[in-house]
Coordinates of C-alpha atoms and ligand atoms in Angstrom, one line a residue:
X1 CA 7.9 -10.0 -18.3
X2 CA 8.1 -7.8 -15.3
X3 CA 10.9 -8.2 -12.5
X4 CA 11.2 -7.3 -9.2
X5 CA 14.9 -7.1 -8.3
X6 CA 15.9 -9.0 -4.8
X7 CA 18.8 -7.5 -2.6
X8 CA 20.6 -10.5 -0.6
X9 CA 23.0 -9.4 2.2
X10 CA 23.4 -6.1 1.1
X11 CA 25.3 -7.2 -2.9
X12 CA 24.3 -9.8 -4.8
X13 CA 20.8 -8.5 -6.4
X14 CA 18.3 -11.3 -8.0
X15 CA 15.4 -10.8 -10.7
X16 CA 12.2 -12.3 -9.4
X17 CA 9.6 -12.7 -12.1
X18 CA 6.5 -10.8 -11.6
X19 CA 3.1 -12.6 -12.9
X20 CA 0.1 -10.5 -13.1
X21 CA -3.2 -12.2 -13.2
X22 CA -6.8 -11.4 -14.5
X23 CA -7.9 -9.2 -12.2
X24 CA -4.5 -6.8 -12.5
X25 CA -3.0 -8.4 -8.9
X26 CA 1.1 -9.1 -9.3
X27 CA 2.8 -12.1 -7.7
X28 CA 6.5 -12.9 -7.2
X29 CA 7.3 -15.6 -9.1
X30 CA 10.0 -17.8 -6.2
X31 CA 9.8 -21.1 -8.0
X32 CA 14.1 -20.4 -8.5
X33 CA 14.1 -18.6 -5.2
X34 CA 16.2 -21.4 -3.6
X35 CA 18.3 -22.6 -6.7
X36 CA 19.2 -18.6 -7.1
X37 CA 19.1 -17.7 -3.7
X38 CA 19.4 -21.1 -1.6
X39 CA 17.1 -19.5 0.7
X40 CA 13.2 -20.5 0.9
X41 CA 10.8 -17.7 2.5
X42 CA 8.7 -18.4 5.3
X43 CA 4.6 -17.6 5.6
X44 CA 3.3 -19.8 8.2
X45 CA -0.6 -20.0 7.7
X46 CA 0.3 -18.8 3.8
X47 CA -1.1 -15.4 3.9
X48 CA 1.1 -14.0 1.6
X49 CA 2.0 -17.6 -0.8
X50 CA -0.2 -18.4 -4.3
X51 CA -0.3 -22.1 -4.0
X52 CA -1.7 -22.5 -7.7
X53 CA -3.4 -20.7 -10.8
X54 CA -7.1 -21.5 -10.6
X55 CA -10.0 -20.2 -12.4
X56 CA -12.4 -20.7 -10.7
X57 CA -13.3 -17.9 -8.0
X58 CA -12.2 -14.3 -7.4
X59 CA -12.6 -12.6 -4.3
X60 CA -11.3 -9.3 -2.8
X61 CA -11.4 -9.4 0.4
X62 CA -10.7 -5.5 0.8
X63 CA -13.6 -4.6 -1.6
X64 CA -15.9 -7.7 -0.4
X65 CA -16.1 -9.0 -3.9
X66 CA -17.1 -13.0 -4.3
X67 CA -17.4 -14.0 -8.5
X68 CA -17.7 -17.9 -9.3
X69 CA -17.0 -18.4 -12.9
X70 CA -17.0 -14.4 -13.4
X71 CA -20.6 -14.5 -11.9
X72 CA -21.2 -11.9 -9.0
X73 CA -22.7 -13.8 -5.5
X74 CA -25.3 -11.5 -5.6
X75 CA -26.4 -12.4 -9.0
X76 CA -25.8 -16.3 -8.6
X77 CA -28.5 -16.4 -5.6
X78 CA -30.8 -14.3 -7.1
X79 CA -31.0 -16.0 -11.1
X80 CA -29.9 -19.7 -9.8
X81 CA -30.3 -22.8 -7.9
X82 CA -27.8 -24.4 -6.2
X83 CA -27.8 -27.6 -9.3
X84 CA -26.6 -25.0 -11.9
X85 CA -24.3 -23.0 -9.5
X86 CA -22.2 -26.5 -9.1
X87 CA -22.7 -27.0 -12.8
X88 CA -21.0 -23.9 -13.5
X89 CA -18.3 -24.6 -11.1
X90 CA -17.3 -28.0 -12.1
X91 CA -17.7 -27.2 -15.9
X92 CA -17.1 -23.8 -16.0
X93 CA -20.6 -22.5 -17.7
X94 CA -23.9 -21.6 -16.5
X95 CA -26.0 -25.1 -17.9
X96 CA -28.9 -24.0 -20.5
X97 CA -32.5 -25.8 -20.1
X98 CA -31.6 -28.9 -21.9
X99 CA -28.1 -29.4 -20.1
X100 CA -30.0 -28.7 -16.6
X101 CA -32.7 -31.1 -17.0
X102 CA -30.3 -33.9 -18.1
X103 CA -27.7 -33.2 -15.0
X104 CA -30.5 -33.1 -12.1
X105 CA -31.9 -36.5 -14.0
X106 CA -28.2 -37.7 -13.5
X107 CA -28.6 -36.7 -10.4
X108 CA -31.3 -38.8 -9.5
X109 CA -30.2 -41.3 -11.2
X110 CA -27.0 -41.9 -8.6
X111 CA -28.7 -40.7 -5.7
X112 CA -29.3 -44.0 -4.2
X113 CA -26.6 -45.7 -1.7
X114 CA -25.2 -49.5 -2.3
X115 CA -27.5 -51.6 -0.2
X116 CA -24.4 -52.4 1.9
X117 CA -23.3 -49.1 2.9
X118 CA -26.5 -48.5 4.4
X119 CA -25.5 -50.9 7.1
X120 CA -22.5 -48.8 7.9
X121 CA -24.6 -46.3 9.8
X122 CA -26.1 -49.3 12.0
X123 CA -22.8 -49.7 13.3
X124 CA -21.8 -46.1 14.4
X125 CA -22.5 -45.3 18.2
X126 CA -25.9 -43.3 18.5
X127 CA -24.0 -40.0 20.0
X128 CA -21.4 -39.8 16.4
X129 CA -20.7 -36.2 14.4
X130 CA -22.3 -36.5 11.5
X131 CA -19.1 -34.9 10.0
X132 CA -17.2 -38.2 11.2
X133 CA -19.7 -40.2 9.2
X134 CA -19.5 -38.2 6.1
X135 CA -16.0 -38.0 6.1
X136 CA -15.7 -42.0 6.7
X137 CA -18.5 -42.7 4.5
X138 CA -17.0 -40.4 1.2
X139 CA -13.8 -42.1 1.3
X140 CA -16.1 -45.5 1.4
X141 CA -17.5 -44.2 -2.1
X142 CA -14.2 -45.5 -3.6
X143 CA -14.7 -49.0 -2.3
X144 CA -18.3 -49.4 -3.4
X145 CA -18.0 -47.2 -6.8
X146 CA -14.8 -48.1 -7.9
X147 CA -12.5 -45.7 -10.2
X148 CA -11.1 -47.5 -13.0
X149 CA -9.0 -45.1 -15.3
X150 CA -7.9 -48.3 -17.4
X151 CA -11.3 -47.6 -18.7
X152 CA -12.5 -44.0 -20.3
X153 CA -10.8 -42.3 -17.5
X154 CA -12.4 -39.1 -18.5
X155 CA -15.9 -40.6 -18.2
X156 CA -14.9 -42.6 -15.4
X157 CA -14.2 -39.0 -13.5
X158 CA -17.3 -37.2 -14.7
X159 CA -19.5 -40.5 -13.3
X160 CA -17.3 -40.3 -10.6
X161 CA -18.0 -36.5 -9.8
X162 CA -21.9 -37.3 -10.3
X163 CA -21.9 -40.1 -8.0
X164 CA -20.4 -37.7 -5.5
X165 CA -22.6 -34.9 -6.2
X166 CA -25.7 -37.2 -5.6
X167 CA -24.4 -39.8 -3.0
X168 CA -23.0 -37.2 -0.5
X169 CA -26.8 -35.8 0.2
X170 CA -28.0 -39.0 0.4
X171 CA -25.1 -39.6 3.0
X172 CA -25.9 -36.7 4.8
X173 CA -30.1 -37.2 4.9
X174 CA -28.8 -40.8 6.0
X175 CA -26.8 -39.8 8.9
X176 CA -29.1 -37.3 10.3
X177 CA -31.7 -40.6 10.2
X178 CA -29.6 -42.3 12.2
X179 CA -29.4 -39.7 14.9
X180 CA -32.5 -39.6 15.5
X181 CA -33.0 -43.3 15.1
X182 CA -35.1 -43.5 12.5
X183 CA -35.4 -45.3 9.4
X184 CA -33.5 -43.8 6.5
X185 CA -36.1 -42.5 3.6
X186 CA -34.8 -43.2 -0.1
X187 CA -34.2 -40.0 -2.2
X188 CA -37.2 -39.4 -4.6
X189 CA -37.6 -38.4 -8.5
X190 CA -40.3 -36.5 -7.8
X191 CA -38.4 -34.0 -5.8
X192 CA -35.7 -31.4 -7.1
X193 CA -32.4 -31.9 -5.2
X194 CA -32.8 -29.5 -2.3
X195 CA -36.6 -30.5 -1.5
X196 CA -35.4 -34.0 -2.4
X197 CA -32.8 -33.8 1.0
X198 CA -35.4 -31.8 2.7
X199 CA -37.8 -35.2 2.2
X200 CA -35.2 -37.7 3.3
X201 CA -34.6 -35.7 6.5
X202 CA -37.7 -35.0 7.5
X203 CA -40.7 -37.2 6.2
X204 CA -42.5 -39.4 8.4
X205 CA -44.6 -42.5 7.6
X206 CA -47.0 -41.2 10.3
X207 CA -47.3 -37.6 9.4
X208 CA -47.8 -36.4 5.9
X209 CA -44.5 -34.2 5.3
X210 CA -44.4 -31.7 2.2
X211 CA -40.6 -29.7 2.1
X212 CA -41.8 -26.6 2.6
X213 CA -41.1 -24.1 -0.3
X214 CA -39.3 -21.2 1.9
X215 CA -37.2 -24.0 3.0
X216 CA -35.8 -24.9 -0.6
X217 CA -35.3 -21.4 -1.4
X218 CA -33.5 -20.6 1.6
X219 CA -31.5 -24.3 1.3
X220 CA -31.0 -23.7 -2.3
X221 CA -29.4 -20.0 -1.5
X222 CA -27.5 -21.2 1.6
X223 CA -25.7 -24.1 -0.8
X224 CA -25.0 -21.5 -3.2
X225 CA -23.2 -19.2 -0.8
X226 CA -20.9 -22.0 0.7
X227 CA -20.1 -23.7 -2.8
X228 CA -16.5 -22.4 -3.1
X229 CA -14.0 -19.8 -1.6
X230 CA -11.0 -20.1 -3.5
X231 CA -7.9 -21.9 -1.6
X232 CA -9.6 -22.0 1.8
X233 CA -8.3 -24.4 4.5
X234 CA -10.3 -27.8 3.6
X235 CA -9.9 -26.4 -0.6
X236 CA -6.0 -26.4 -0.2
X237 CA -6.9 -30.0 1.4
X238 CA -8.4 -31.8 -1.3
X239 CA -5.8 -30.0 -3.4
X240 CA -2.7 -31.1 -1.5
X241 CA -4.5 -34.9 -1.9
X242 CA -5.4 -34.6 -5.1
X243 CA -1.3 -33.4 -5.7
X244 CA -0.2 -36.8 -4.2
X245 CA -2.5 -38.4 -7.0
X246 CA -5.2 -39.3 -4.1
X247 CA -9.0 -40.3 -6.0
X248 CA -11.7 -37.6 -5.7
X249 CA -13.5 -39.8 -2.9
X250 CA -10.7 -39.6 -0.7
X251 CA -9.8 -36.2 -1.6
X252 CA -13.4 -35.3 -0.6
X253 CA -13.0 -36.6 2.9
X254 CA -9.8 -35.3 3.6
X255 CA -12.0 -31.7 2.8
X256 CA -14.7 -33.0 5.0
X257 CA -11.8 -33.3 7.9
X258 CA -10.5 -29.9 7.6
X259 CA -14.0 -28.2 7.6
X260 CA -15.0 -29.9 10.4
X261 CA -12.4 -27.9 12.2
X262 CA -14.4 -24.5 14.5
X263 CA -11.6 -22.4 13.1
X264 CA -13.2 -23.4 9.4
X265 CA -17.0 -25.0 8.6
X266 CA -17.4 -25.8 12.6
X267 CA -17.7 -22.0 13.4
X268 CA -21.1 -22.0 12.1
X269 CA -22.3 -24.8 14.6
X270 CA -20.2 -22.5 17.4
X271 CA -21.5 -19.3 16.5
X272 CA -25.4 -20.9 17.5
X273 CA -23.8 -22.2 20.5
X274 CA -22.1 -18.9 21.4
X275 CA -25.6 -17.0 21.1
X276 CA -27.6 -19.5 22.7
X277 CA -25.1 -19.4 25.7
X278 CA -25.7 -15.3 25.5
X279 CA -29.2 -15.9 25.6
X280 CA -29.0 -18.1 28.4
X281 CA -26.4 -16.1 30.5
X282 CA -28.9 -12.9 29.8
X283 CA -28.4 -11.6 26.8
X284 CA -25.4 -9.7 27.8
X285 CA -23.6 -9.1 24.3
X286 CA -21.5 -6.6 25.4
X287 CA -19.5 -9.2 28.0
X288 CA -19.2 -11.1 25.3
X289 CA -17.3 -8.3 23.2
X290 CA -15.1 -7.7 25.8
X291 CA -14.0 -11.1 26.7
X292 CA -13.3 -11.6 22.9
X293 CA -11.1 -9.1 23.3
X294 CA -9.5 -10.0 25.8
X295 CA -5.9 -11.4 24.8
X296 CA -5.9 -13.9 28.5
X297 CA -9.1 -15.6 27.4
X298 CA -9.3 -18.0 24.8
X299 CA -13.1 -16.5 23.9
X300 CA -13.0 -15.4 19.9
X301 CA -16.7 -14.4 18.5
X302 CA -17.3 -17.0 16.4
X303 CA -18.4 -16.1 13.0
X304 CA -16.4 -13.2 13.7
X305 CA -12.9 -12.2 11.1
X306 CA -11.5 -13.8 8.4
X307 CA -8.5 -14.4 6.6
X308 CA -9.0 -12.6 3.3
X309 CA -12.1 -10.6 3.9
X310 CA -11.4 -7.3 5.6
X311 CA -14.8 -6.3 5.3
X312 CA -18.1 -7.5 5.5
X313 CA -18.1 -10.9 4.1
X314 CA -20.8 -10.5 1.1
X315 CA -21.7 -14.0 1.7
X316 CA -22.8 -12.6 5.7
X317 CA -24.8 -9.4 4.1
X318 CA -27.1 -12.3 2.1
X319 CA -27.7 -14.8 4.9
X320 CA -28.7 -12.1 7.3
X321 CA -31.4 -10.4 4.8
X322 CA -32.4 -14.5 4.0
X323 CA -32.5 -14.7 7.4
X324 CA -34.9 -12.1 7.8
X325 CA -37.1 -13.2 4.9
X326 CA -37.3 -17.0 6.0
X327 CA -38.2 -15.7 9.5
X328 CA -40.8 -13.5 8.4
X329 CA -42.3 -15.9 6.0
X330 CA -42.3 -18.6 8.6
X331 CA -43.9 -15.9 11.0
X332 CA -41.3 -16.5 13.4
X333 CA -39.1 -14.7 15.9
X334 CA -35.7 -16.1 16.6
X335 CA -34.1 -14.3 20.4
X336 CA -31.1 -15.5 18.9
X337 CA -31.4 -13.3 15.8
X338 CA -31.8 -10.3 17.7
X339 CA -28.9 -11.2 19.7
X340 CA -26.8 -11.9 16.9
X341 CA -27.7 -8.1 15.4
X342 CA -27.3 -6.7 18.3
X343 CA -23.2 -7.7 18.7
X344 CA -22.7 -7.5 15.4
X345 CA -23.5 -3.8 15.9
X346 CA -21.7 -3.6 19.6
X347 CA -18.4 -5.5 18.0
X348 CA -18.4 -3.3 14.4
X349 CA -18.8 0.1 16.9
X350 CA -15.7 -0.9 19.1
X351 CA -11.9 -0.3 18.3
X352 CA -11.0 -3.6 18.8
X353 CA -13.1 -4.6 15.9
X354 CA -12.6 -1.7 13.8
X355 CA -8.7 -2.3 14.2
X356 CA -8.3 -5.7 13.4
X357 CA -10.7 -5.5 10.7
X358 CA -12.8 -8.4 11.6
X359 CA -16.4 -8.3 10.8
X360 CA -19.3 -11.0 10.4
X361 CA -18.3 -13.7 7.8
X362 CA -20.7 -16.5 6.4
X363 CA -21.1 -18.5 9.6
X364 CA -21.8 -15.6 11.7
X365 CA -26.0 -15.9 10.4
X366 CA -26.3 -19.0 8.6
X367 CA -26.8 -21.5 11.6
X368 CA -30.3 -19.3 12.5
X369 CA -31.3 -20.1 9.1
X370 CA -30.7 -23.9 9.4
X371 CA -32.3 -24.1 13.0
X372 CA -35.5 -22.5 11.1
X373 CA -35.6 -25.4 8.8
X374 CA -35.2 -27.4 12.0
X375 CA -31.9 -29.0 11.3
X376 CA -30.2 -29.5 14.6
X377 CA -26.9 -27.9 15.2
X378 CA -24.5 -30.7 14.9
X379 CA -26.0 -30.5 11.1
X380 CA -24.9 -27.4 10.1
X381 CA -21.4 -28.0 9.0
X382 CA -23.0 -30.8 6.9
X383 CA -24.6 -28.4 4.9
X384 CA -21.6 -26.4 4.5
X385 CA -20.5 -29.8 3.4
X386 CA -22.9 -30.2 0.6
X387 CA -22.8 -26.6 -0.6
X388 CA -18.9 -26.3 -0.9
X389 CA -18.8 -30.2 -2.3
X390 CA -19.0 -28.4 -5.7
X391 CA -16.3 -26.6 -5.1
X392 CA -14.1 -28.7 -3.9
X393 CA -14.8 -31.4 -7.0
X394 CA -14.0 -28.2 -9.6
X395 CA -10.7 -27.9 -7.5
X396 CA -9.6 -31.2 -7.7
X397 CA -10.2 -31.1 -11.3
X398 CA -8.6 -28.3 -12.1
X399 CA -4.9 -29.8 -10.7
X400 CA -6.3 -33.2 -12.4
X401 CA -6.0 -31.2 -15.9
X402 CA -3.2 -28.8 -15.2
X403 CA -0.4 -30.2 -17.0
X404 CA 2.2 -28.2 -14.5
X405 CA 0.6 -29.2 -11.0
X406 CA 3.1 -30.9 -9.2
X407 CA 3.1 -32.7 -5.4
X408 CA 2.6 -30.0 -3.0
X409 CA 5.6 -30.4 -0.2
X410 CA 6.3 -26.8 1.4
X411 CA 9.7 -27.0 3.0
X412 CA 10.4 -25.8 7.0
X413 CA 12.6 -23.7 8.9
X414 CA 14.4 -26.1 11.6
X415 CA 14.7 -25.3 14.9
X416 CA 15.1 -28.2 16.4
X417 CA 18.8 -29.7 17.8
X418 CA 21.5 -30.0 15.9
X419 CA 23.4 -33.5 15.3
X420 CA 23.7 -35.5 18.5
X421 CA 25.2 -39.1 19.6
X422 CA 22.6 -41.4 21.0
X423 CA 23.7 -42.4 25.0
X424 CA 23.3 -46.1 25.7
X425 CA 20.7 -46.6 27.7
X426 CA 21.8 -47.2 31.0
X427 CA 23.5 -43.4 30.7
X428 CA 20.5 -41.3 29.9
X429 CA 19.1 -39.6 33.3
Ligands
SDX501 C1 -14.6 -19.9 7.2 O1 -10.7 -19.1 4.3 C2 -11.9 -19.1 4.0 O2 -12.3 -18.7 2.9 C3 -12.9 -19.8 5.0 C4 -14.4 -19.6 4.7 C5 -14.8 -20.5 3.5 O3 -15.8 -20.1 2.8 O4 -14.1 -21.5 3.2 O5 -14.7 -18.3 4.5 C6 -15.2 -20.2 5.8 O6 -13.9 -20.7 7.7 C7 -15.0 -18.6 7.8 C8 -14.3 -18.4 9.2 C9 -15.1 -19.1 10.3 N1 -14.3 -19.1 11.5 C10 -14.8 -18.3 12.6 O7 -15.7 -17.6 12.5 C11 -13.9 -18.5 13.8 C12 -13.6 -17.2 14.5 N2 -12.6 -16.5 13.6 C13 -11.2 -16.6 14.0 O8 -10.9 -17.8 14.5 C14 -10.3 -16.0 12.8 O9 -10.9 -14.8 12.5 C15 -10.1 -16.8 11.6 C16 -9.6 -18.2 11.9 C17 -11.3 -16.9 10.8 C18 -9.0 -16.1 10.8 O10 -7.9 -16.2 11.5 P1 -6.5 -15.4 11.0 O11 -6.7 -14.9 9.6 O12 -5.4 -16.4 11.2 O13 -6.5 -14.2 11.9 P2 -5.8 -14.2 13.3 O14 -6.2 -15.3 14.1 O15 -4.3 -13.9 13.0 O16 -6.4 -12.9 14.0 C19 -5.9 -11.6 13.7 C20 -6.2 -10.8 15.0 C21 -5.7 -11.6 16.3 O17 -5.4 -10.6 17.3 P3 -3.8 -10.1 17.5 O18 -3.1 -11.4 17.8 O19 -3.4 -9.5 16.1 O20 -3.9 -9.2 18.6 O21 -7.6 -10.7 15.2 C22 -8.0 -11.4 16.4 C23 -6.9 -12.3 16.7 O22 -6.9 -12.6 18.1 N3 -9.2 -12.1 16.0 C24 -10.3 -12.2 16.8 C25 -11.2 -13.0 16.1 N4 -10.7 -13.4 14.9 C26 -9.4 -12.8 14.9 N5 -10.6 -11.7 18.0 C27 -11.8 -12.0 18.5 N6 -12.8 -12.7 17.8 C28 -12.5 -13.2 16.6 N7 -13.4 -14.0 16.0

């Protein structure tokens, strides 16, 4: 076992272990840190901490590689759809023709909500997020599809991870319905799963409605490129639930929540917002550019940097050449498209940019894509939702079988007061 030796104050030296994984990269082991040491180290945002072991996904953010399962990006949109791409993530093999088949007739099979739960979405106010109501209605799974582990547990799980699978497009469809204030369409067996959400968003009993085949390509490729990024911020959050022995459901939701956020999953709904605002202030990306850089104004281009990726975000090269076909092969023009390419060129040109290392990540194109389709903006952190749902079930089931995984509880530095009498009332100013 390799060991890196730790000098404390100058004298007492301490052997850390050193763990190498798969892919050659060496971590300090500091589970004995503070019972050798009594110190803890400090990593606000956990840049520098490996929370767990997880096989799952590699990605090097220096080199833009992305591998589910072992399997390049690249490859995984070209040779899949998005049904065996959460296959292989929440089993850990690519599905063969027979194992397909039966999991997208599974799929079907649990796609339809609990009569009840339909009358949920009467109830929310007309103007909701759809993310409030897909967070609010995953964790509502567990009351209408209960869990019981006395049971099969293991079989309880998988029906549980189908019913998720299945139900949260439903959910989504549903809620998008409700927006626009119109009667919720039932998923269909006729349909595979993407053309299948396509139909219960957009068919009409008063026009015919066929999903439109550049749609489900795009859709199926756009699910496949959000369906997992190792311990990302709503990833570590079904984790950390999951930890405290929380069900998948809720564990689900509590991912939902942290997508939501315009740091994580919202940027892709603020990056159309930003270029729209471009558009309508002019088109002037290069004030843009500068007030991003500016350290006095809040501005950040959104879709813009990353945590791990240093480079181009592979998952950012794909969506813009999808982009570009589903645009083409719609015969469309999008302004914002061309605004988009134009400060992703001004921003990769300037020093700012080339400094901080912060290029285009998966948000930065994807939203043009969905407003193709015709989903409305407030939708597009639902469908990075359903695409990273996959993910985020493989995650949970990993610490579910790791025999090791304990409660995740990082510890603090305090800097708050020290100990301190309490005044009586009648003495405090
Ligand atoms: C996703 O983790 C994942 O894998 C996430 C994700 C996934 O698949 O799960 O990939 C999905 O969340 C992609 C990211 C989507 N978010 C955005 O596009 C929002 C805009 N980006 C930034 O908010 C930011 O880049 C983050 C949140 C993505 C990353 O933040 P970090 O790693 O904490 O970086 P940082 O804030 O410390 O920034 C480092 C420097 C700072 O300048 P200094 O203080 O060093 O002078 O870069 C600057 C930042 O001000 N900076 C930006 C910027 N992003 C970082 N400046 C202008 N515009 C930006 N977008």
């Amino acid at each position: 076992m390799k060991k890196a030796e730790m000098l404390v104050e100058g004298k007492k030296t301490f052997d850390l272990p050193i763990i190498i994984d798969t892919m050659g990269n060496q971590s300090l082991d500091i589970r004995n840190l503070r019972k050798q040491t009594g110190m803890i180290t400090y990593d606000p945002g956990f840049g520098n901490t490996g929370s767990c072991q997880s096989q799952i996904t590699y990605l090097d953010g220096e080199k833009g590689i992305l591998r589910y399962r072992g399997y390049a990006i690249e490859d995984l949109v070209e040779h899949c759809d998005f049904v065996e791409v959460a296959y292989l993530l929440i089993h850990g093999y690519l599905p063969n023709k027979k194992e397909r088949e039966r999991y997208a007739d599974l799929l079907n099979r649990h796609s339809l909500l609990h009569a009840d739960m339909q009358s949920f979405f009467r109830r929310y106010p007309d103007h909701s997020h759809p993310m409030s109501i897909l967070a609010a209605m995953a964790v509502s799974l567990s009351s209408f599809y209960e869990i019981n582990l006395e049971e099969d547990p293991e079989l309880q799980i998988d029906l549980t991870v189908t019913r998720l699978m299945s139900k949260m497009r439903t959910i989504a469809a549903f809620s998008y319905r409700k927006m626009k204030g119109t009667d919720f369409v039932n998923p269909s067996y006729t349909y595979s799963y993407c053309a299948n959400y396509l139909n219960m968003m957009f068919s009409s009993p008063v026009v015919p409605y066929e999903p439109n085949p550049v749609h489900v390509k795009a859709m199926n490729k756009l699910l496949i490129l959000h369906a997992d990024h190792e311990q990302n911020c709503s990833t570590t959050a079904v984790r950390l639930i999951g930890s405290a022995g929380g069900n998948l459901y809720s564990a689900v939701s509590g991912g939902i929540c942290a997508l939501w956020g315009p740091r994580h999953g919202g940027a892709n709904q603020a990056v159309i917002e930003m270029l729209d605002q471009i558009y309508q202030d002019g088109g002037d990306v290069r004030k843009a550019v500068e007030r991003a850089k500016d350290k006095n104004d809040p501005y950040r281009l959104m879709g813009f940097g990353h945590r791990v990726y240093k480079t181009y975000d592979p998952r950012a090269k794909i969506a813009r050449e999808t982009c570009e076909e589903v645009l083409k092969e719609l015969g469309k023009r999008d302004p914002l498209l061309d605004i988009a390419e134009e400060l992703e060129q001004v921003a990769l040109e300037d020093d700012y940019f080339k400094e901080k290392n912060l290029y285009p990540n998966v948000d930065f194109y994807t939203g043009i894509i969905f407003r193709a389709m015709g989903i409305p903006t407030n939708m597009y952190t639902v469908m990075f939702a359903l695409g990273r749902l996959p993910g985020w079930i493989a995650h949970w089931l990993e610490w579910h079988h790791d025999p090791f995984e304990r409660i995740g509880r990082p510890r603090q530095l305090y800097m708050g007061p020290t100990a301190r009498a309490v005044p009586p009332i009648a003495e405090r100013e």
